Amino acid sequence: YEASWIMAQLSFCAPTKYFIPGNHDARLERIIADRLPQLHGLRDWRSFETLSVDRLTGLSNQGWQVQHQYPDGRVWLNDNVVLKHGTLYGGKPGTTVRKMLDATAVSTGQGHSHSAELAYELRSQRHGKQIIMCASFGWLGDPNGPIPRANPDVDWHQAVGLIHYGSERFTCNLIPIVDGAAVLGCDTITGDNYVEELRDMWPDENW
């Protein structure tokens, strides 16, 4: 319920929306294939796969364009920058984007590592110099959730990435979220507690 509600709120932010499945989304299909193979590929009367993240959260019905399953999902913003969930994780600040730079020939933004990192590298190409950008966008989970709370040394960063782009050029900004607030330009944006809205919509759930 909560995931579907959050994605519905984000649906109002832009006319075009892409959802790139990650490794956590792939767990559902893997668990079904391993433990309940009889249900693998189960489809409803419209031939839609029933037990999928897309169907359970209603993403396609909300206008999201769901990309290929992890790790193959990609969204190209232009010929020079691509977004994906990603597979690389560095473990220490700055090491995730270093691994990304070593592994890619195009500018890349990813999630996956829960760290907020941004790096640029100037490379020599046949027709001159080219800047390669790699960004790890952080995460939007609960910093007081069970995993961060149980391990105070976890170095996860709440953040979002903002990319402005045209047909060829682009620029990337990382926007940290600290104590539920983020600074965008000259404005401070503060999040609201939405639990009461969830209770109103699904009163039988234990929110």
Short mmCIF file of N, CA and C in Angstrom, two decimals, residues 3-171:
data_model
loop_
_atom_site.label_atom_id
_atom_site.label_comp_id
_atom_site.label_asym_id
_atom_site.label_seq_id
_atom_site.Cartn_x
_atom_site.Cartn_y
_atom_site.Cartn_z
N ALA A 3 4.08 1.78 -0.77
CA ALA A 3 4.86 1.99 -1.98
C ALA A 3 3.99 2.51 -3.12
N SER A 4 2.81 1.92 -3.27
CA SER A 4 1.89 2.37 -4.32
C SER A 4 1.48 3.82 -4.10
N TRP A 5 1.20 4.19 -2.84
CA TRP A 5 0.78 5.55 -2.53
C TRP A 5 1.90 6.55 -2.82
N ILE A 6 3.14 6.21 -2.44
CA ILE A 6 4.27 7.11 -2.69
C ILE A 6 4.48 7.32 -4.18
N MET A 7 4.45 6.23 -4.95
CA MET A 7 4.66 6.36 -6.40
C MET A 7 3.52 7.14 -7.04
N ALA A 8 2.32 7.05 -6.48
CA ALA A 8 1.21 7.85 -7.00
C ALA A 8 1.46 9.34 -6.77
N GLN A 9 2.04 9.70 -5.62
CA GLN A 9 2.35 11.12 -5.37
C GLN A 9 3.41 11.61 -6.35
N LEU A 10 4.41 10.77 -6.62
CA LEU A 10 5.46 11.16 -7.57
C LEU A 10 4.92 11.26 -8.99
N SER A 11 3.83 10.57 -9.26
CA SER A 11 3.25 10.60 -10.61
C SER A 11 2.81 11.99 -11.01
N PHE A 12 2.52 12.84 -10.02
CA PHE A 12 2.07 14.20 -10.33
C PHE A 12 3.22 15.14 -10.67
N CYS A 13 4.46 14.67 -10.50
CA CYS A 13 5.62 15.56 -10.63
C CYS A 13 6.07 15.77 -12.08
N ALA A 14 5.78 14.82 -12.95
CA ALA A 14 6.30 14.92 -14.31
C ALA A 14 5.38 14.17 -15.27
N PRO A 15 5.25 14.65 -16.51
CA PRO A 15 4.40 13.94 -17.47
C PRO A 15 5.00 12.62 -17.93
N THR A 16 6.33 12.51 -17.92
CA THR A 16 6.99 11.28 -18.34
C THR A 16 7.77 10.72 -17.17
N LYS A 17 7.51 9.46 -16.83
CA LYS A 17 8.10 8.84 -15.65
C LYS A 17 8.60 7.45 -16.00
N TYR A 18 9.81 7.14 -15.55
CA TYR A 18 10.38 5.82 -15.77
C TYR A 18 10.66 5.14 -14.43
N PHE A 19 10.40 3.86 -14.37
CA PHE A 19 10.76 3.06 -13.20
C PHE A 19 11.78 2.02 -13.63
N ILE A 20 12.96 2.05 -13.01
CA ILE A 20 14.03 1.10 -13.33
C ILE A 20 14.12 0.09 -12.19
N PRO A 21 13.69 -1.15 -12.39
CA PRO A 21 13.73 -2.13 -11.30
C PRO A 21 15.15 -2.37 -10.81
N GLY A 22 15.26 -2.62 -9.49
CA GLY A 22 16.56 -2.88 -8.89
C GLY A 22 16.66 -4.30 -8.37
N ASN A 23 17.75 -4.57 -7.66
CA ASN A 23 17.99 -5.92 -7.17
C ASN A 23 16.95 -6.34 -6.12
N HIS A 24 16.44 -5.39 -5.34
CA HIS A 24 15.41 -5.74 -4.36
C HIS A 24 14.11 -6.12 -5.07
N ASP A 25 13.80 -5.45 -6.17
CA ASP A 25 12.60 -5.80 -6.93
C ASP A 25 12.73 -7.19 -7.55
N ALA A 26 13.95 -7.55 -7.94
CA ALA A 26 14.17 -8.86 -8.57
C ALA A 26 14.03 -10.00 -7.57
N ARG A 27 14.09 -9.71 -6.27
CA ARG A 27 13.99 -10.77 -5.28
C ARG A 27 12.65 -11.48 -5.34
N LEU A 28 11.58 -10.73 -5.62
CA LEU A 28 10.25 -11.33 -5.66
C LEU A 28 10.20 -12.43 -6.71
N GLU A 29 10.66 -12.12 -7.92
CA GLU A 29 10.63 -13.11 -9.00
C GLU A 29 11.54 -14.29 -8.67
N ARG A 30 12.71 -14.01 -8.06
CA ARG A 30 13.64 -15.09 -7.74
C ARG A 30 13.07 -16.02 -6.66
N ILE A 31 12.44 -15.44 -5.64
CA ILE A 31 11.88 -16.26 -4.56
C ILE A 31 10.75 -17.13 -5.09
N ILE A 32 9.90 -16.55 -5.95
CA ILE A 32 8.81 -17.34 -6.52
C ILE A 32 9.36 -18.48 -7.37
N ALA A 33 10.39 -18.19 -8.19
CA ALA A 33 10.96 -19.23 -9.04
C ALA A 33 11.62 -20.33 -8.23
N ASP A 34 12.25 -19.95 -7.09
CA ASP A 34 12.98 -20.94 -6.28
C ASP A 34 12.06 -21.74 -5.37
N ARG A 35 11.06 -21.07 -4.77
CA ARG A 35 10.28 -21.71 -3.72
C ARG A 35 8.85 -22.04 -4.12
N LEU A 36 8.31 -21.30 -5.09
CA LEU A 36 6.94 -21.56 -5.55
C LEU A 36 6.92 -21.57 -7.08
N PRO A 37 7.63 -22.50 -7.68
CA PRO A 37 7.73 -22.50 -9.15
C PRO A 37 6.38 -22.63 -9.84
N GLN A 38 5.38 -23.20 -9.13
CA GLN A 38 4.06 -23.34 -9.74
C GLN A 38 3.42 -21.98 -10.03
N LEU A 39 3.83 -20.94 -9.28
CA LEU A 39 3.25 -19.62 -9.46
C LEU A 39 4.07 -18.75 -10.42
N HIS A 40 5.25 -19.22 -10.82
CA HIS A 40 6.11 -18.41 -11.68
C HIS A 40 5.43 -18.18 -13.03
N GLY A 41 5.34 -16.92 -13.42
CA GLY A 41 4.71 -16.59 -14.69
C GLY A 41 3.20 -16.54 -14.66
N LEU A 42 2.60 -16.62 -13.46
CA LEU A 42 1.14 -16.57 -13.33
C LEU A 42 0.60 -15.26 -13.89
N ARG A 43 -0.41 -15.36 -14.75
CA ARG A 43 -0.96 -14.17 -15.40
C ARG A 43 -2.47 -14.10 -15.21
N ASP A 44 -2.98 -12.86 -15.25
CA ASP A 44 -4.41 -12.70 -15.11
C ASP A 44 -5.08 -12.82 -16.48
N TRP A 45 -6.38 -12.54 -16.52
CA TRP A 45 -7.13 -12.75 -17.76
C TRP A 45 -6.72 -11.82 -18.89
N ARG A 46 -5.95 -10.76 -18.56
CA ARG A 46 -5.47 -9.84 -19.60
C ARG A 46 -4.04 -10.15 -20.00
N SER A 47 -3.52 -11.27 -19.53
CA SER A 47 -2.14 -11.72 -19.81
C SER A 47 -1.09 -10.87 -19.12
N PHE A 48 -1.47 -10.15 -18.07
CA PHE A 48 -0.51 -9.42 -17.26
C PHE A 48 0.04 -10.33 -16.17
N GLU A 49 1.35 -10.25 -15.95
CA GLU A 49 1.94 -11.04 -14.88
C GLU A 49 1.41 -10.54 -13.54
N THR A 50 0.84 -11.43 -12.76
CA THR A 50 0.14 -11.03 -11.54
C THR A 50 1.09 -10.72 -10.40
N LEU A 51 2.07 -11.59 -10.15
CA LEU A 51 2.96 -11.44 -9.02
C LEU A 51 4.24 -10.72 -9.45
N SER A 52 4.10 -9.44 -9.70
CA SER A 52 5.25 -8.62 -10.09
C SER A 52 5.16 -7.30 -9.34
N VAL A 53 6.29 -6.64 -9.18
CA VAL A 53 6.31 -5.34 -8.51
C VAL A 53 5.41 -4.35 -9.23
N ASP A 54 5.44 -4.40 -10.55
CA ASP A 54 4.61 -3.49 -11.34
C ASP A 54 3.13 -3.69 -11.02
N ARG A 55 2.66 -4.93 -11.03
CA ARG A 55 1.25 -5.20 -10.79
C ARG A 55 0.86 -4.95 -9.35
N LEU A 56 1.73 -5.29 -8.40
CA LEU A 56 1.40 -5.14 -6.99
C LEU A 56 1.34 -3.68 -6.56
N THR A 57 2.09 -2.82 -7.22
CA THR A 57 2.11 -1.40 -6.86
C THR A 57 1.32 -0.53 -7.83
N GLY A 58 0.88 -1.10 -8.96
CA GLY A 58 0.10 -0.33 -9.92
C GLY A 58 0.89 0.71 -10.69
N LEU A 59 2.17 0.46 -10.91
CA LEU A 59 3.02 1.47 -11.55
C LEU A 59 2.54 1.82 -12.96
N SER A 60 2.33 0.81 -13.78
CA SER A 60 1.91 1.07 -15.16
C SER A 60 0.58 1.81 -15.20
N ASN A 61 -0.33 1.47 -14.30
CA ASN A 61 -1.63 2.14 -14.25
C ASN A 61 -1.49 3.61 -13.85
N GLN A 62 -0.41 3.95 -13.17
CA GLN A 62 -0.17 5.33 -12.75
C GLN A 62 0.64 6.11 -13.79
N GLY A 63 0.94 5.49 -14.91
CA GLY A 63 1.65 6.19 -15.98
C GLY A 63 3.15 6.00 -15.98
N TRP A 64 3.67 5.13 -15.11
CA TRP A 64 5.11 4.87 -15.11
C TRP A 64 5.47 3.92 -16.25
N GLN A 65 6.58 4.21 -16.92
CA GLN A 65 7.11 3.32 -17.93
C GLN A 65 8.13 2.40 -17.26
N VAL A 66 7.73 1.15 -17.05
CA VAL A 66 8.57 0.20 -16.33
C VAL A 66 9.59 -0.39 -17.29
N GLN A 67 10.86 -0.28 -16.94
CA GLN A 67 11.94 -0.74 -17.80
C GLN A 67 12.23 -2.23 -17.57
N HIS A 68 13.21 -2.75 -18.30
CA HIS A 68 13.54 -4.17 -18.20
C HIS A 68 13.96 -4.54 -16.78
N GLN A 69 13.84 -5.82 -16.47
CA GLN A 69 14.20 -6.30 -15.15
C GLN A 69 15.68 -6.07 -14.85
N TYR A 70 15.97 -5.99 -13.56
CA TYR A 70 17.35 -5.84 -13.10
C TYR A 70 18.21 -7.00 -13.59
N PRO A 71 19.43 -6.73 -14.05
CA PRO A 71 20.13 -5.43 -14.08
C PRO A 71 20.09 -4.74 -15.44
N ASP A 72 19.12 -5.12 -16.29
CA ASP A 72 19.14 -4.66 -17.68
C ASP A 72 18.40 -3.36 -17.94
N GLY A 73 17.66 -2.84 -16.97
CA GLY A 73 16.88 -1.63 -17.20
C GLY A 73 17.77 -0.41 -17.43
N ARG A 74 17.46 0.36 -18.46
CA ARG A 74 18.23 1.56 -18.81
C ARG A 74 17.28 2.66 -19.28
N VAL A 75 17.64 3.90 -18.98
CA VAL A 75 16.97 5.05 -19.56
C VAL A 75 18.04 6.00 -20.05
N TRP A 76 18.06 6.25 -21.36
CA TRP A 76 19.02 7.18 -21.95
C TRP A 76 18.38 8.57 -21.99
N LEU A 77 19.01 9.55 -21.33
CA LEU A 77 18.51 10.92 -21.37
C LEU A 77 18.90 11.59 -22.67
N ASN A 78 20.08 11.31 -23.16
CA ASN A 78 20.54 11.70 -24.50
C ASN A 78 21.65 10.72 -24.87
N ASP A 79 22.42 11.03 -25.92
CA ASP A 79 23.44 10.08 -26.36
C ASP A 79 24.62 9.98 -25.40
N ASN A 80 24.68 10.88 -24.42
CA ASN A 80 25.87 10.95 -23.58
C ASN A 80 25.65 10.57 -22.12
N VAL A 81 24.41 10.37 -21.69
CA VAL A 81 24.17 10.06 -20.28
C VAL A 81 23.04 9.03 -20.16
N VAL A 82 23.27 8.03 -19.32
CA VAL A 82 22.32 6.94 -19.13
C VAL A 82 22.06 6.75 -17.64
N LEU A 83 20.83 6.35 -17.31
CA LEU A 83 20.45 6.05 -15.93
C LEU A 83 20.17 4.55 -15.82
N LYS A 84 20.58 3.95 -14.71
CA LYS A 84 20.29 2.55 -14.45
C LYS A 84 20.29 2.33 -12.94
N HIS A 85 19.81 1.15 -12.51
CA HIS A 85 19.86 0.89 -11.07
C HIS A 85 21.30 0.68 -10.62
N GLY A 86 22.07 -0.06 -11.39
CA GLY A 86 23.48 -0.27 -11.08
C GLY A 86 23.74 -1.54 -10.30
N THR A 87 25.00 -1.95 -10.35
CA THR A 87 25.44 -3.15 -9.63
C THR A 87 26.67 -2.89 -8.76
N LEU A 88 27.27 -1.71 -8.91
CA LEU A 88 28.55 -1.44 -8.25
C LEU A 88 28.35 -0.79 -6.88
N TYR A 89 29.24 -1.16 -5.97
CA TYR A 89 29.21 -0.63 -4.61
C TYR A 89 30.63 -0.57 -4.09
N GLY A 90 31.03 0.61 -3.58
CA GLY A 90 32.40 0.78 -3.17
C GLY A 90 32.66 0.53 -1.70
N GLY A 91 31.70 0.82 -0.85
CA GLY A 91 31.88 0.57 0.57
C GLY A 91 32.42 1.75 1.36
N LYS A 92 33.21 2.60 0.72
CA LYS A 92 33.76 3.79 1.38
C LYS A 92 33.42 5.02 0.54
N PRO A 93 33.32 6.20 1.16
CA PRO A 93 32.95 7.40 0.41
C PRO A 93 33.84 7.62 -0.81
N GLY A 94 33.21 7.82 -1.96
CA GLY A 94 33.94 8.09 -3.20
C GLY A 94 34.31 6.87 -4.01
N THR A 95 34.28 5.69 -3.40
CA THR A 95 34.76 4.52 -4.12
C THR A 95 33.73 3.94 -5.09
N THR A 96 32.45 4.20 -4.86
CA THR A 96 31.45 3.71 -5.80
C THR A 96 31.59 4.39 -7.15
N VAL A 97 31.68 5.72 -7.16
CA VAL A 97 31.81 6.42 -8.44
C VAL A 97 33.15 6.14 -9.10
N ARG A 98 34.18 5.84 -8.30
CA ARG A 98 35.47 5.46 -8.89
C ARG A 98 35.32 4.15 -9.66
N LYS A 99 34.61 3.19 -9.08
CA LYS A 99 34.36 1.94 -9.78
C LYS A 99 33.51 2.17 -11.03
N MET A 100 32.55 3.08 -10.91
CA MET A 100 31.71 3.36 -12.07
C MET A 100 32.52 3.96 -13.20
N LEU A 101 33.40 4.91 -12.88
CA LEU A 101 34.24 5.53 -13.91
C LEU A 101 35.13 4.51 -14.59
N ASP A 102 35.63 3.55 -13.81
CA ASP A 102 36.50 2.53 -14.39
C ASP A 102 35.74 1.56 -15.28
N ALA A 103 34.40 1.48 -15.11
CA ALA A 103 33.63 0.45 -15.81
C ALA A 103 32.81 0.98 -16.98
N THR A 104 32.78 2.32 -17.19
CA THR A 104 31.87 2.86 -18.20
C THR A 104 32.59 3.76 -19.19
N ALA A 105 31.98 3.88 -20.36
CA ALA A 105 32.50 4.80 -21.38
C ALA A 105 31.57 5.98 -21.59
N VAL A 106 30.44 6.00 -20.88
CA VAL A 106 29.49 7.11 -21.00
C VAL A 106 29.12 7.59 -19.60
N SER A 107 28.63 8.79 -19.50
CA SER A 107 28.20 9.32 -18.22
C SER A 107 27.01 8.52 -17.70
N THR A 108 27.04 8.20 -16.40
CA THR A 108 26.09 7.25 -15.84
C THR A 108 25.61 7.70 -14.47
N GLY A 109 24.32 7.59 -14.23
CA GLY A 109 23.76 7.79 -12.90
C GLY A 109 23.13 6.50 -12.43
N GLN A 110 23.35 6.17 -11.16
CA GLN A 110 22.80 4.92 -10.64
C GLN A 110 22.31 5.09 -9.21
N GLY A 111 21.55 4.08 -8.75
CA GLY A 111 21.17 3.97 -7.35
C GLY A 111 22.03 2.91 -6.69
N HIS A 112 21.41 1.91 -6.11
CA HIS A 112 22.01 0.68 -5.64
C HIS A 112 22.87 0.81 -4.39
N SER A 113 23.81 1.74 -4.35
CA SER A 113 24.82 1.71 -3.28
C SER A 113 24.38 2.43 -2.01
N HIS A 114 23.28 3.21 -2.06
CA HIS A 114 22.79 3.99 -0.92
C HIS A 114 23.75 5.11 -0.51
N SER A 115 24.71 5.42 -1.36
CA SER A 115 25.65 6.51 -1.07
C SER A 115 25.45 7.62 -2.08
N ALA A 116 25.66 8.86 -1.64
CA ALA A 116 25.55 10.02 -2.53
C ALA A 116 26.96 10.44 -2.93
N GLU A 117 27.29 10.22 -4.19
CA GLU A 117 28.63 10.51 -4.69
C GLU A 117 28.54 11.07 -6.11
N LEU A 118 29.47 11.94 -6.45
CA LEU A 118 29.49 12.54 -7.78
C LEU A 118 30.94 12.79 -8.18
N ALA A 119 31.30 12.36 -9.38
CA ALA A 119 32.67 12.55 -9.85
C ALA A 119 32.69 12.77 -11.35
N TYR A 120 33.68 13.55 -11.80
CA TYR A 120 33.87 13.80 -13.22
C TYR A 120 35.29 13.39 -13.60
N GLU A 121 35.43 12.94 -14.84
CA GLU A 121 36.75 12.56 -15.35
C GLU A 121 36.89 13.05 -16.78
N LEU A 122 37.97 13.73 -17.07
CA LEU A 122 38.23 14.24 -18.43
C LEU A 122 39.04 13.20 -19.19
N ARG A 123 38.51 12.73 -20.31
CA ARG A 123 39.16 11.68 -21.08
C ARG A 123 39.50 12.17 -22.49
N SER A 124 40.61 11.66 -22.97
CA SER A 124 41.02 11.99 -24.34
C SER A 124 40.32 11.05 -25.32
N GLN A 125 39.63 11.66 -26.29
CA GLN A 125 38.96 10.90 -27.32
C GLN A 125 39.58 11.24 -28.67
N ARG A 126 39.14 10.57 -29.71
CA ARG A 126 39.70 10.78 -31.05
C ARG A 126 39.53 12.22 -31.49
N HIS A 127 38.38 12.82 -31.18
CA HIS A 127 38.08 14.17 -31.65
C HIS A 127 38.20 15.21 -30.54
N GLY A 128 38.97 14.90 -29.51
CA GLY A 128 39.18 15.88 -28.45
C GLY A 128 38.88 15.31 -27.08
N LYS A 129 38.65 16.20 -26.14
CA LYS A 129 38.40 15.80 -24.77
C LYS A 129 36.90 15.59 -24.52
N GLN A 130 36.60 14.67 -23.63
CA GLN A 130 35.21 14.42 -23.25
C GLN A 130 35.14 14.24 -21.74
N ILE A 131 34.14 14.88 -21.12
CA ILE A 131 33.92 14.72 -19.69
C ILE A 131 32.96 13.57 -19.45
N ILE A 132 33.38 12.65 -18.61
CA ILE A 132 32.53 11.54 -18.19
C ILE A 132 32.09 11.80 -16.75
N MET A 133 30.80 11.77 -16.50
CA MET A 133 30.25 11.98 -15.17
C MET A 133 29.70 10.67 -14.64
N CYS A 134 29.95 10.38 -13.38
CA CYS A 134 29.31 9.25 -12.73
C CYS A 134 28.73 9.71 -11.41
N ALA A 135 27.49 9.32 -11.16
CA ALA A 135 26.80 9.75 -9.94
C ALA A 135 26.10 8.57 -9.30
N SER A 136 26.22 8.49 -7.99
CA SER A 136 25.45 7.56 -7.18
C SER A 136 24.48 8.42 -6.38
N PHE A 137 23.17 8.20 -6.55
CA PHE A 137 22.16 9.16 -6.11
C PHE A 137 21.71 8.99 -4.66
N GLY A 138 22.30 8.07 -3.89
CA GLY A 138 21.83 7.88 -2.52
C GLY A 138 20.57 7.04 -2.47
N TRP A 139 19.79 7.24 -1.41
CA TRP A 139 18.56 6.44 -1.27
C TRP A 139 17.49 7.28 -0.59
N LEU A 140 16.25 6.77 -0.58
CA LEU A 140 15.13 7.48 0.02
C LEU A 140 14.45 6.65 1.11
N GLY A 141 15.21 5.74 1.71
CA GLY A 141 14.67 4.92 2.78
C GLY A 141 14.63 5.66 4.11
N ASP A 142 14.14 4.98 5.13
CA ASP A 142 14.01 5.55 6.46
C ASP A 142 15.34 5.45 7.20
N PRO A 143 15.98 6.58 7.53
CA PRO A 143 17.27 6.52 8.24
C PRO A 143 17.14 5.95 9.64
N ASN A 144 15.91 5.88 10.15
CA ASN A 144 15.67 5.28 11.46
C ASN A 144 15.10 3.87 11.35
N GLY A 145 15.19 3.30 10.14
CA GLY A 145 14.69 1.95 9.92
C GLY A 145 15.55 0.90 10.60
N PRO A 146 15.15 -0.37 10.52
CA PRO A 146 15.82 -1.43 11.27
C PRO A 146 17.30 -1.62 10.93
N ILE A 147 17.67 -1.51 9.65
CA ILE A 147 19.07 -1.75 9.29
C ILE A 147 19.98 -0.59 9.75
N PRO A 148 19.67 0.68 9.41
CA PRO A 148 20.54 1.75 9.92
C PRO A 148 20.55 1.82 11.44
N ARG A 149 19.41 1.57 12.07
CA ARG A 149 19.34 1.67 13.52
C ARG A 149 20.17 0.58 14.19
N ALA A 150 20.20 -0.60 13.58
CA ALA A 150 20.94 -1.71 14.16
C ALA A 150 22.44 -1.59 13.94
N ASN A 151 22.84 -0.81 12.93
CA ASN A 151 24.26 -0.66 12.62
C ASN A 151 24.58 0.82 12.45
N PRO A 152 25.00 1.49 13.52
CA PRO A 152 25.24 2.94 13.43
C PRO A 152 26.39 3.31 12.51
N ASP A 153 27.21 2.34 12.11
CA ASP A 153 28.33 2.63 11.22
C ASP A 153 27.93 2.59 9.74
N VAL A 154 26.68 2.23 9.45
CA VAL A 154 26.22 2.24 8.06
C VAL A 154 26.29 3.65 7.50
N ASP A 155 26.96 3.80 6.37
CA ASP A 155 27.18 5.12 5.78
C ASP A 155 26.27 5.29 4.57
N TRP A 156 24.96 5.38 4.85
CA TRP A 156 23.97 5.59 3.80
C TRP A 156 23.52 7.04 3.80
N HIS A 157 23.25 7.56 2.62
CA HIS A 157 22.92 8.98 2.50
C HIS A 157 21.54 9.14 1.86
N GLN A 158 20.65 9.84 2.54
CA GLN A 158 19.40 10.24 1.90
C GLN A 158 19.71 11.38 0.92
N ALA A 159 19.32 11.20 -0.32
CA ALA A 159 19.62 12.22 -1.34
C ALA A 159 18.83 11.91 -2.60
N VAL A 160 18.77 12.88 -3.48
CA VAL A 160 18.22 12.69 -4.82
C VAL A 160 19.19 13.33 -5.82
N GLY A 161 19.10 12.87 -7.05
CA GLY A 161 19.90 13.46 -8.11
C GLY A 161 19.02 14.30 -9.03
N LEU A 162 19.54 15.43 -9.45
CA LEU A 162 18.82 16.32 -10.37
C LEU A 162 19.70 16.56 -11.59
N ILE A 163 19.24 16.13 -12.75
CA ILE A 163 20.01 16.27 -13.99
C ILE A 163 19.25 17.18 -14.95
N HIS A 164 19.87 18.25 -15.37
CA HIS A 164 19.37 19.09 -16.44
C HIS A 164 20.10 18.67 -17.72
N TYR A 165 19.34 18.47 -18.80
CA TYR A 165 19.99 17.99 -20.01
C TYR A 165 19.28 18.51 -21.25
N GLY A 166 20.05 18.57 -22.32
CA GLY A 166 19.53 18.90 -23.64
C GLY A 166 19.86 17.78 -24.60
N SER A 167 19.96 18.08 -25.88
CA SER A 167 20.21 17.04 -26.86
C SER A 167 21.61 16.44 -26.72
N GLU A 168 22.58 17.22 -26.21
CA GLU A 168 23.94 16.72 -26.07
C GLU A 168 24.51 16.98 -24.67
N ARG A 169 24.29 18.17 -24.14
CA ARG A 169 24.93 18.57 -22.89
C ARG A 169 24.04 18.22 -21.69
N PHE A 170 24.65 18.24 -20.51
CA PHE A 170 23.91 17.97 -19.28
C PHE A 170 24.72 18.47 -18.09
N THR A 171 24.06 18.62 -16.98
CA THR A 171 24.72 18.90 -15.71
C THR A 171 23.98 18.15 -14.62
#
